[in-house]
Amino acid sequence: MNASGVVELASGVLVVVGALVVLSGGVGLLRLPDFYTRVHAVGLTDTAGVGLIALGLILRAPDWGVAVRLVLIALFLALTSPTATHALAQAARRDGVHVWVAGDPRQ
Amino acid sequence: MTPEVELINIVLFAILVATAVGITRLRGLYGAVMLAALFSLVIACLFVLLDAVDVAFTEAAVGAGISTVLMLTVLALTRAREAVTPRRRLWPAGIGSVLAGGMLIYASQDLPAFGRPDTPVQSHPVTATYLQASQDEIGVPNTVTSVLASYRGYDTLGELAVIFTAGIAVQLILSQVPRHDPDFEREKLLLTDYRVLRVVSKVLFPFIFLFALYVQFHGDYGPGGGFQAGVIFASGFVLYGLVFGIDTARRVMPGRLLQLLISSGLLLYAGVGVANMLLGGAFLDYDTLNPGHPVDGQHLGILLVELGVGITVAGVMMAIFFICADRRAAG
């Protein structure tokens, strides 16, 4: 296998793993019992999954311009996505949403 | 269309339909607004698949961006739950929607198939003129911009006048509120004591405004232009107002300056046209701006009118946000 084949394979693996991570976040959103656990699931997996997908696409970028744009998008998401998750969770806490403990019904 | 694109189209349309059904079923209006933003985003993706990147950019910036923010601001003023309509009163509206939808579906049977070459859009001589002559006459790489700002400059001026009028009308209707009570807790809408948000947005502001300027001045070369740039600029400013407080934002952008911006953008656009007439050409005939070198005149004219569009759009969006926020503060 030559060098470009290795890069292509690595990019494919990164994109697929990223998609699976995002999918696991979706499953968590549906399955977890309360607001905080759901936000936790989606917040973590979105940042990680999109980061992996962007990394995979950078390896595939046809030229420098596209690669730089993808790096900027990944940086922007790495900064904003956790911030949005934090703001959501904090707003819920101020609104008095209770934290789920084992044994409570799903909210 | 390749099978992959077709598959993506089917998936996107399925999401679109599910979102639309979701919006009609939701009683909580905050959720409905977020779904409407998703709807715009999916439509923007479909526009990208149709190679209409300028339209997709506008849809993403306006539909998913600023209109979501403005809707949320308005929701903060009103109730956030839809009132329950009695079932018997749903019948007339239901019958009306079924009839209208049926008529649209019936009419869509007459639409030409996607990409058919013998439709008026493809075969009308003006299409060939715009696509082939614009490189020589106007010399702007992005033909969408040359059509929007030069060939169809009157239409765009009209659109800008509509936005201007809407902005003025919203201010006239909503600004009639009693002066607020200083003890009223006015910061409730705002996110002023979220420290993480403050730090992160402070880091991001320069880049948001830089990106708005890039979109503004890069519209000749790629997707973008005054409308998108104005909306992005206004979104950045609305974020500033939400995170640092309306009063701080007012100090940066006083109401009087805002009114000046709103009207000066439209004046700049129309003024370019008047200048063309004074120089001996037709209204909005940018060739006259540089008689020896008409292509340079076109570049300058497009730059100026796009700047006018950007200034007015940004001003109107910021003014609507301020009006809603002030009304909230006044109770």
Short mmCIF file of C-alpha atoms in Angstrom, two decimals:
data_model
loop_
_atom_site.label_atom_id
_atom_site.label_comp_id
_atom_site.label_asym_id
_atom_site.label_seq_id
_atom_site.Cartn_x
_atom_site.Cartn_y
_atom_site.Cartn_z
CA MET A 1 0.00 0.00 0.00
CA ASN A 2 1.43 3.39 -0.93
CA ALA A 3 1.40 6.59 1.10
CA SER A 4 -1.78 8.11 -0.36
CA GLY A 5 -3.62 4.84 0.31
CA VAL A 6 -2.57 4.95 3.96
CA VAL A 7 -3.75 8.56 4.27
CA GLU A 8 -7.07 7.69 2.63
CA LEU A 9 -7.58 4.71 4.95
CA ALA A 10 -6.73 6.80 8.03
CA SER A 11 -9.14 9.50 6.91
CA GLY A 12 -11.92 6.96 6.36
CA VAL A 13 -11.36 5.39 9.79
CA LEU A 14 -11.42 8.82 11.47
CA VAL A 15 -14.64 9.85 9.75
CA VAL A 16 -16.40 6.57 10.55
CA VAL A 17 -15.26 6.63 14.20
CA GLY A 18 -16.41 10.26 14.45
CA ALA A 19 -19.82 9.36 13.03
CA LEU A 20 -20.14 6.47 15.51
CA VAL A 21 -19.25 8.77 18.40
CA VAL A 22 -21.93 11.26 17.32
CA LEU A 23 -24.40 8.37 16.96
CA SER A 24 -23.61 7.22 20.51
CA GLY A 25 -24.43 10.76 21.65
CA GLY A 26 -27.81 10.46 19.95
CA VAL A 27 -28.47 7.14 21.70
CA GLY A 28 -27.49 8.75 25.00
CA LEU A 29 -29.90 11.63 24.36
CA LEU A 30 -32.74 9.15 24.01
CA ARG A 31 -31.78 6.68 26.73
CA LEU A 32 -30.41 8.70 29.65
CA PRO A 33 -32.79 9.60 32.48
CA ASP A 34 -32.56 13.38 33.04
CA PHE A 35 -31.51 16.70 31.56
CA TYR A 36 -27.98 16.81 32.97
CA THR A 37 -27.02 13.31 31.86
CA ARG A 38 -28.42 13.96 28.39
CA VAL A 39 -26.55 17.25 28.02
CA HIS A 40 -23.44 15.47 29.24
CA ALA A 41 -23.81 12.76 26.60
CA VAL A 42 -24.44 15.12 23.69
CA GLY A 43 -21.93 17.76 24.74
CA LEU A 44 -19.01 15.36 24.97
CA THR A 45 -19.77 13.31 21.89
CA ASP A 46 -20.54 16.29 19.67
CA THR A 47 -17.19 17.90 20.36
CA ALA A 48 -15.24 14.67 20.03
CA GLY A 49 -17.17 13.32 17.04
CA VAL A 50 -17.11 16.49 15.00
CA GLY A 51 -13.43 16.93 15.83
CA LEU A 52 -12.68 13.42 14.53
CA ILE A 53 -14.74 13.98 11.37
CA ALA A 54 -12.99 17.30 10.70
CA LEU A 55 -9.61 15.62 11.22
CA GLY A 56 -10.56 12.87 8.77
CA LEU A 57 -11.66 15.45 6.20
CA ILE A 58 -8.44 17.46 6.63
CA LEU A 59 -6.49 14.37 5.52
CA ARG A 60 -8.63 14.33 2.39
CA ALA A 61 -8.42 18.08 1.65
CA PRO A 62 -7.54 18.76 -2.00
CA ASP A 63 -5.46 21.85 -1.21
CA TRP A 64 -4.17 24.05 1.62
CA GLY A 65 -7.06 26.48 1.49
CA VAL A 66 -9.62 23.80 2.30
CA ALA A 67 -7.41 22.26 5.00
CA VAL A 68 -6.95 25.63 6.75
CA ARG A 69 -10.70 26.27 6.65
CA LEU A 70 -11.38 22.83 8.16
CA VAL A 71 -8.84 23.50 10.94
CA LEU A 72 -10.60 26.81 11.68
CA ILE A 73 -14.01 25.10 11.76
CA ALA A 74 -12.69 22.41 14.13
CA LEU A 75 -11.15 25.07 16.42
CA PHE A 76 -14.38 27.10 16.40
CA LEU A 77 -16.46 24.06 17.31
CA ALA A 78 -13.99 22.95 19.98
CA LEU A 79 -14.50 26.37 21.58
CA THR A 80 -18.24 26.92 21.14
CA SER A 81 -19.72 23.46 21.62
CA PRO A 82 -18.51 22.94 25.23
CA THR A 83 -19.48 26.54 26.01
CA ALA A 84 -23.02 25.96 24.78
CA THR A 85 -23.25 22.75 26.83
CA HIS A 86 -22.01 24.59 29.91
CA ALA A 87 -24.50 27.43 29.42
CA LEU A 88 -27.37 24.96 28.99
CA ALA A 89 -26.48 23.03 32.12
CA GLN A 90 -25.99 26.20 34.16
CA ALA A 91 -29.31 27.62 32.97
CA ALA A 92 -31.03 24.38 33.99
CA ARG A 93 -29.40 24.53 37.44
CA ARG A 94 -30.56 28.12 37.94
CA ASP A 95 -34.03 27.11 36.88
CA GLY A 96 -33.99 24.49 39.63
CA VAL A 97 -33.94 21.34 37.52
CA HIS A 98 -33.19 18.49 39.93
CA VAL A 99 -30.34 16.08 39.45
CA TRP A 100 -31.47 12.53 38.87
CA VAL A 101 -30.47 9.92 41.47
CA ALA A 102 -30.75 6.16 41.01
CA GLY A 103 -34.31 5.03 41.61
CA ASP A 104 -36.04 8.23 40.43
CA PRO A 105 -38.38 7.98 37.45
CA ARG A 106 -37.14 9.29 34.09
CA GLN A 107 -37.86 12.97 33.55
CA MET B 1 -27.81 13.12 -10.32
CA THR B 2 -25.53 10.40 -9.00
CA PRO B 3 -27.12 7.82 -6.67
CA GLU B 4 -25.12 9.18 -3.69
CA VAL B 5 -26.50 12.68 -4.14
CA GLU B 6 -29.96 11.23 -4.59
CA LEU B 7 -29.61 9.29 -1.32
CA ILE B 8 -28.45 12.44 0.51
CA ASN B 9 -31.39 14.33 -0.99
CA ILE B 10 -33.88 11.72 0.20
CA VAL B 11 -32.42 11.74 3.72
CA LEU B 12 -32.44 15.56 3.88
CA PHE B 13 -36.03 15.77 2.62
CA ALA B 14 -37.10 13.15 5.17
CA ILE B 15 -35.50 15.25 7.96
CA LEU B 16 -37.23 18.32 6.51
CA VAL B 17 -40.68 16.70 6.60
CA ALA B 18 -40.10 15.31 10.10
CA THR B 19 -39.04 18.77 11.29
CA ALA B 20 -42.10 20.42 9.75
CA VAL B 21 -44.40 17.88 11.41
CA GLY B 22 -42.52 18.40 14.68
CA ILE B 23 -43.03 22.18 14.50
CA THR B 24 -46.79 21.77 14.06
CA ARG B 25 -47.03 19.26 16.91
CA LEU B 26 -44.96 21.17 19.49
CA ARG B 27 -46.80 23.34 22.01
CA GLY B 28 -43.62 24.74 23.56
CA LEU B 29 -42.60 27.62 21.34
CA TYR B 30 -38.90 27.63 22.30
CA GLY B 31 -38.63 24.10 20.95
CA ALA B 32 -40.55 25.09 17.82
CA VAL B 33 -38.13 27.98 17.18
CA MET B 34 -35.14 25.64 17.50
CA LEU B 35 -36.78 23.21 15.08
CA ALA B 36 -37.40 26.08 12.66
CA ALA B 37 -33.66 26.82 12.81
CA LEU B 38 -32.96 23.16 12.02
CA PHE B 39 -35.40 23.43 9.10
CA SER B 40 -33.43 26.37 7.68
CA LEU B 41 -30.16 24.53 8.13
CA VAL B 42 -31.42 21.46 6.25
CA ILE B 43 -32.77 23.66 3.46
CA ALA B 44 -29.37 25.35 3.29
CA CYS B 45 -27.78 21.89 2.85
CA LEU B 46 -30.20 21.18 -0.02
CA PHE B 47 -29.26 24.48 -1.66
CA VAL B 48 -25.59 23.50 -1.42
CA LEU B 49 -26.41 20.23 -3.20
CA LEU B 50 -28.06 22.30 -5.94
CA ASP B 51 -24.81 24.34 -6.21
CA ALA B 52 -26.64 27.48 -5.04
CA VAL B 53 -24.01 28.39 -2.44
CA ASP B 54 -24.94 32.07 -2.19
CA VAL B 55 -28.57 31.22 -1.43
CA ALA B 56 -27.49 28.51 1.01
CA PHE B 57 -25.26 31.00 2.83
CA THR B 58 -28.10 33.50 3.09
CA GLU B 59 -30.50 30.83 4.33
CA ALA B 60 -28.02 29.63 6.97
CA ALA B 61 -27.18 33.16 8.14
CA VAL B 62 -30.71 34.57 8.09
CA GLY B 63 -32.95 31.54 8.68
CA ALA B 64 -30.85 29.57 11.14
CA GLY B 65 -28.96 32.53 12.58
CA ILE B 66 -30.45 35.94 13.17
CA SER B 67 -34.16 35.08 12.79
CA THR B 68 -33.79 32.37 15.47
CA VAL B 69 -32.18 34.89 17.80
CA LEU B 70 -34.86 37.51 17.11
CA MET B 71 -37.66 34.95 17.58
CA LEU B 72 -36.19 33.93 20.95
CA THR B 73 -35.95 37.58 21.95
CA VAL B 74 -39.59 38.09 21.01
CA LEU B 75 -40.60 34.92 22.90
CA ALA B 76 -39.00 36.42 26.01
CA LEU B 77 -41.63 39.18 25.70
CA THR B 78 -44.64 36.93 25.24
CA ARG B 79 -45.84 33.54 26.40
CA ALA B 80 -43.63 30.63 25.46
CA ARG B 81 -46.48 28.13 25.08
CA GLU B 82 -48.97 27.92 22.27
CA ALA B 83 -52.58 28.34 23.40
CA VAL B 84 -54.68 25.21 22.92
CA THR B 85 -57.25 25.71 20.16
CA PRO B 86 -60.54 23.81 20.59
CA ARG B 87 -60.81 20.91 18.18
CA ARG B 88 -63.91 22.16 16.37
CA ARG B 89 -62.13 25.40 15.50
CA LEU B 90 -59.33 23.46 13.86
CA TRP B 91 -61.56 22.16 11.05
CA PRO B 92 -61.76 25.29 8.82
CA ALA B 93 -57.99 25.83 9.00
CA GLY B 94 -57.38 22.12 8.36
CA ILE B 95 -59.63 22.09 5.29
CA GLY B 96 -57.97 25.29 4.03
CA SER B 97 -54.47 23.81 4.39
CA VAL B 98 -55.44 20.54 2.71
CA LEU B 99 -56.96 22.48 -0.21
CA ALA B 100 -53.98 24.81 -0.57
CA GLY B 101 -51.50 21.93 -0.25
CA GLY B 102 -53.45 19.85 -2.77
CA MET B 103 -53.44 22.73 -5.22
CA LEU B 104 -49.68 23.16 -4.83
CA ILE B 105 -49.07 19.46 -5.39
CA TYR B 106 -51.39 19.53 -8.41
CA ALA B 107 -49.55 22.58 -9.80
CA SER B 108 -46.16 20.96 -9.20
CA GLN B 109 -47.08 18.30 -11.79
CA ASP B 110 -46.52 20.99 -14.43
CA LEU B 111 -43.00 21.81 -13.24
CA PRO B 112 -40.26 20.70 -15.64
CA ALA B 113 -38.06 17.78 -14.54
CA PHE B 114 -34.90 18.71 -12.60
CA GLY B 115 -32.13 19.92 -14.90
CA ARG B 116 -34.13 19.75 -18.14
CA PRO B 117 -32.32 21.84 -20.78
CA ASP B 118 -35.32 23.22 -22.70
CA THR B 119 -36.93 25.24 -19.88
CA PRO B 120 -37.13 29.05 -20.11
CA VAL B 121 -34.57 29.35 -17.31
CA GLN B 122 -31.99 27.58 -19.48
CA SER B 123 -33.04 28.72 -22.94
CA HIS B 124 -33.87 32.41 -22.41
CA PRO B 125 -31.18 34.53 -24.10
CA VAL B 126 -30.60 36.62 -20.96
CA THR B 127 -29.13 33.55 -19.18
CA ALA B 128 -26.38 33.23 -21.76
CA THR B 129 -25.77 37.00 -21.61
CA TYR B 130 -25.35 37.02 -17.84
CA LEU B 131 -23.18 33.90 -17.73
CA GLN B 132 -20.91 34.74 -20.66
CA ALA B 133 -20.81 38.53 -20.92
CA SER B 134 -20.49 39.25 -17.19
CA GLN B 135 -16.79 38.32 -17.14
CA ASP B 136 -16.04 40.95 -19.81
CA GLU B 137 -18.54 43.60 -18.78
CA ILE B 138 -18.18 43.38 -15.01
CA GLY B 139 -15.20 41.11 -14.43
CA VAL B 140 -16.30 39.85 -11.03
CA PRO B 141 -15.55 36.11 -10.59
CA ASN B 142 -18.81 35.44 -8.73
CA THR B 143 -21.53 35.87 -11.35
CA VAL B 144 -24.22 35.79 -8.64
CA THR B 145 -22.80 39.02 -7.24
CA SER B 146 -22.63 40.70 -10.64
CA VAL B 147 -26.26 39.78 -11.34
CA LEU B 148 -27.42 40.83 -7.88
CA ALA B 149 -25.56 44.11 -7.58
CA SER B 150 -25.19 45.26 -11.18
CA TYR B 151 -27.51 43.70 -13.79
CA ARG B 152 -30.34 43.50 -11.27
CA GLY B 153 -29.25 46.46 -9.17
CA TYR B 154 -32.77 47.95 -9.15
CA ASP B 155 -34.23 44.77 -7.61
CA THR B 156 -31.63 44.72 -4.87
CA LEU B 157 -32.24 48.40 -4.15
CA GLY B 158 -35.93 47.53 -3.82
CA GLU B 159 -35.14 44.67 -1.42
CA LEU B 160 -32.99 46.97 0.67
CA ALA B 161 -35.82 49.53 0.75
CA VAL B 162 -38.15 46.77 2.01
CA ILE B 163 -35.73 45.89 4.84
CA PHE B 164 -35.33 49.58 5.69
CA THR B 165 -39.10 50.09 5.79
CA ALA B 166 -39.59 46.97 7.92
CA GLY B 167 -36.94 48.15 10.38
CA ILE B 168 -38.52 51.60 10.68
CA ALA B 169 -42.02 50.09 11.04
CA VAL B 170 -40.98 47.71 13.83
CA GLN B 171 -39.38 50.59 15.71
CA LEU B 172 -42.43 52.82 15.28
CA ILE B 173 -44.80 50.12 16.51
CA LEU B 174 -42.76 48.78 19.43
CA SER B 175 -40.98 51.86 20.73
CA GLN B 176 -44.11 53.30 22.38
CA VAL B 177 -43.40 52.00 25.87
CA PRO B 178 -43.31 53.79 29.22
CA ARG B 179 -39.86 54.50 30.56
CA HIS B 180 -38.72 51.60 32.67
CA ASP B 181 -38.71 51.38 36.41
CA PRO B 182 -35.05 51.32 37.58
CA ASP B 183 -35.82 48.69 40.24
CA PHE B 184 -37.19 46.28 37.67
CA GLU B 185 -34.81 43.33 37.29
CA ARG B 186 -33.88 43.98 33.71
CA GLU B 187 -31.00 41.58 33.41
CA LYS B 188 -33.22 38.52 33.47
CA LEU B 189 -33.13 38.05 29.72
CA LEU B 190 -29.38 38.41 29.71
CA LEU B 191 -26.53 36.08 30.37
CA THR B 192 -24.36 38.63 32.15
CA ASP B 193 -23.26 36.43 35.04
CA TYR B 194 -22.24 33.41 33.00
CA ARG B 195 -18.49 33.79 33.34
CA VAL B 196 -17.51 31.05 30.89
CA LEU B 197 -19.77 32.56 28.21
CA ARG B 198 -18.20 35.97 28.83
CA VAL B 199 -14.65 34.71 28.44
CA VAL B 200 -15.35 32.57 25.38
CA SER B 201 -17.36 35.20 23.58
CA LYS B 202 -14.71 37.81 24.30
CA VAL B 203 -12.22 35.53 22.56
CA LEU B 204 -14.58 35.02 19.63
CA PHE B 205 -15.85 38.58 18.98
CA PRO B 206 -12.89 39.78 16.90
CA PHE B 207 -13.17 36.70 14.70
CA ILE B 208 -16.94 37.05 14.27
CA PHE B 209 -16.58 40.66 13.15
CA LEU B 210 -13.56 39.83 11.01
CA PHE B 211 -15.57 37.06 9.35
CA ALA B 212 -18.44 39.47 8.71
CA LEU B 213 -16.03 41.88 7.02
CA TYR B 214 -14.50 39.02 5.01
CA VAL B 215 -17.96 37.96 3.80
CA GLN B 216 -18.76 41.58 3.00
CA PHE B 217 -15.71 42.28 0.87
CA HIS B 218 -15.15 38.80 -0.51
CA GLY B 219 -18.63 38.66 -2.07
CA ASP B 220 -17.14 39.52 -5.48
CA TYR B 221 -14.97 36.39 -5.42
CA GLY B 222 -16.99 33.78 -3.57
CA PRO B 223 -20.32 33.25 -1.86
CA GLY B 224 -21.22 36.17 0.35
CA GLY B 225 -22.10 39.83 0.11
CA GLY B 226 -23.88 42.59 1.95
CA PHE B 227 -26.93 40.67 3.15
CA GLN B 228 -25.02 37.81 4.75
CA ALA B 229 -22.31 40.07 6.14
CA GLY B 230 -24.85 42.44 7.69
CA VAL B 231 -26.64 39.58 9.37
CA ILE B 232 -23.41 38.04 10.71
CA PHE B 233 -22.28 41.41 12.04
CA ALA B 234 -25.64 41.93 13.74
CA SER B 235 -25.54 38.40 15.24
CA GLY B 236 -22.14 39.13 16.75
CA PHE B 237 -23.48 42.34 18.20
CA VAL B 238 -26.60 40.66 19.59
CA LEU B 239 -24.32 38.11 21.30
CA TYR B 240 -22.39 41.04 22.76
CA GLY B 241 -25.61 42.60 24.05
CA LEU B 242 -26.78 39.32 25.60
CA VAL B 243 -23.50 38.50 27.32
CA PHE B 244 -22.39 41.96 28.48
CA GLY B 245 -25.76 43.59 29.00
CA ILE B 246 -27.99 45.79 26.89
CA ASP B 247 -26.69 48.98 28.52
CA THR B 248 -23.09 48.20 27.58
CA ALA B 249 -24.14 47.40 24.03
CA ARG B 250 -26.08 50.68 23.91
CA ARG B 251 -22.95 52.55 24.92
CA VAL B 252 -21.04 50.94 22.04
CA MET B 253 -23.88 51.52 19.57
CA PRO B 254 -26.09 54.42 20.70
CA GLY B 255 -29.60 54.59 19.27
CA ARG B 256 -28.86 57.73 17.31
CA LEU B 257 -25.84 56.14 15.61
CA LEU B 258 -27.97 53.11 14.79
CA GLN B 259 -30.64 55.26 13.09
CA LEU B 260 -27.87 56.99 11.17
CA LEU B 261 -26.47 53.64 10.03
CA ILE B 262 -29.87 52.31 8.93
CA SER B 263 -30.58 55.27 6.71
CA SER B 264 -27.03 55.88 5.49
CA GLY B 265 -26.75 52.39 4.00
CA LEU B 266 -29.81 52.89 1.82
CA LEU B 267 -28.68 56.43 1.01
CA LEU B 268 -25.26 55.12 -0.05
CA TYR B 269 -26.88 52.63 -2.42
CA ALA B 270 -29.27 55.14 -3.96
CA GLY B 271 -26.52 57.80 -3.89
CA VAL B 272 -24.29 55.67 -6.11
CA GLY B 273 -27.17 55.60 -8.61
CA VAL B 274 -27.60 59.37 -8.44
CA ALA B 275 -23.85 59.86 -8.86
CA ASN B 276 -24.03 57.73 -12.01
CA MET B 277 -26.79 59.97 -13.36
CA LEU B 278 -24.77 63.11 -12.56
CA LEU B 279 -21.82 61.56 -14.41
CA GLY B 280 -24.01 61.18 -17.47
CA GLY B 281 -25.11 57.55 -17.30
CA ALA B 282 -28.28 55.76 -16.30
CA PHE B 283 -29.28 55.19 -12.66
CA LEU B 284 -26.95 52.51 -11.21
CA ASP B 285 -24.85 52.35 -14.40
CA TYR B 286 -21.50 51.86 -12.65
CA ASP B 287 -19.51 52.17 -15.90
CA THR B 288 -19.63 55.94 -15.48
CA LEU B 289 -17.67 55.81 -12.19
CA ASN B 290 -14.47 55.28 -14.17
CA PRO B 291 -15.12 56.26 -17.78
CA GLY B 292 -11.74 55.14 -19.12
CA HIS B 293 -12.02 51.69 -17.58
CA PRO B 294 -15.65 50.52 -17.20
CA VAL B 295 -14.71 47.25 -15.45
CA ASP B 296 -13.04 49.20 -12.62
CA GLY B 297 -16.15 51.37 -12.41
CA GLN B 298 -18.26 48.23 -12.05
CA HIS B 299 -15.98 46.91 -9.27
CA LEU B 300 -16.20 50.17 -7.35
CA GLY B 301 -19.97 50.43 -7.83
CA ILE B 302 -20.58 46.84 -6.63
CA LEU B 303 -18.30 47.37 -3.63
CA LEU B 304 -20.20 50.53 -2.63
CA VAL B 305 -23.73 49.17 -3.04
CA GLU B 306 -22.82 45.93 -1.22
CA LEU B 307 -21.45 48.09 1.60
CA GLY B 308 -24.73 50.00 1.66
CA VAL B 309 -26.67 46.73 1.85
CA GLY B 310 -24.46 45.44 4.67
CA ILE B 311 -24.76 48.63 6.75
CA THR B 312 -28.54 48.86 6.50
CA VAL B 313 -29.15 45.14 7.11
CA ALA B 314 -26.86 45.09 10.16
CA GLY B 315 -28.46 48.28 11.50
CA VAL B 316 -32.04 47.04 11.10
CA MET B 317 -31.29 43.68 12.78
CA MET B 318 -29.55 45.35 15.71
CA ALA B 319 -32.36 47.90 16.05
CA ILE B 320 -35.02 45.16 16.20
CA PHE B 321 -33.03 43.34 18.89
CA PHE B 322 -32.60 46.51 20.96
CA ILE B 323 -36.28 47.38 20.70
CA CYS B 324 -37.35 43.94 21.96
CA ALA B 325 -34.76 43.96 24.73
CA ASP B 326 -35.81 47.46 25.86
CA ARG B 327 -39.45 46.51 25.87
CA ARG B 328 -38.58 43.56 28.06
CA ALA B 329 -36.76 45.86 30.43
CA ALA B 330 -39.73 48.21 30.61
CA GLY B 331 -41.96 45.29 31.54
#
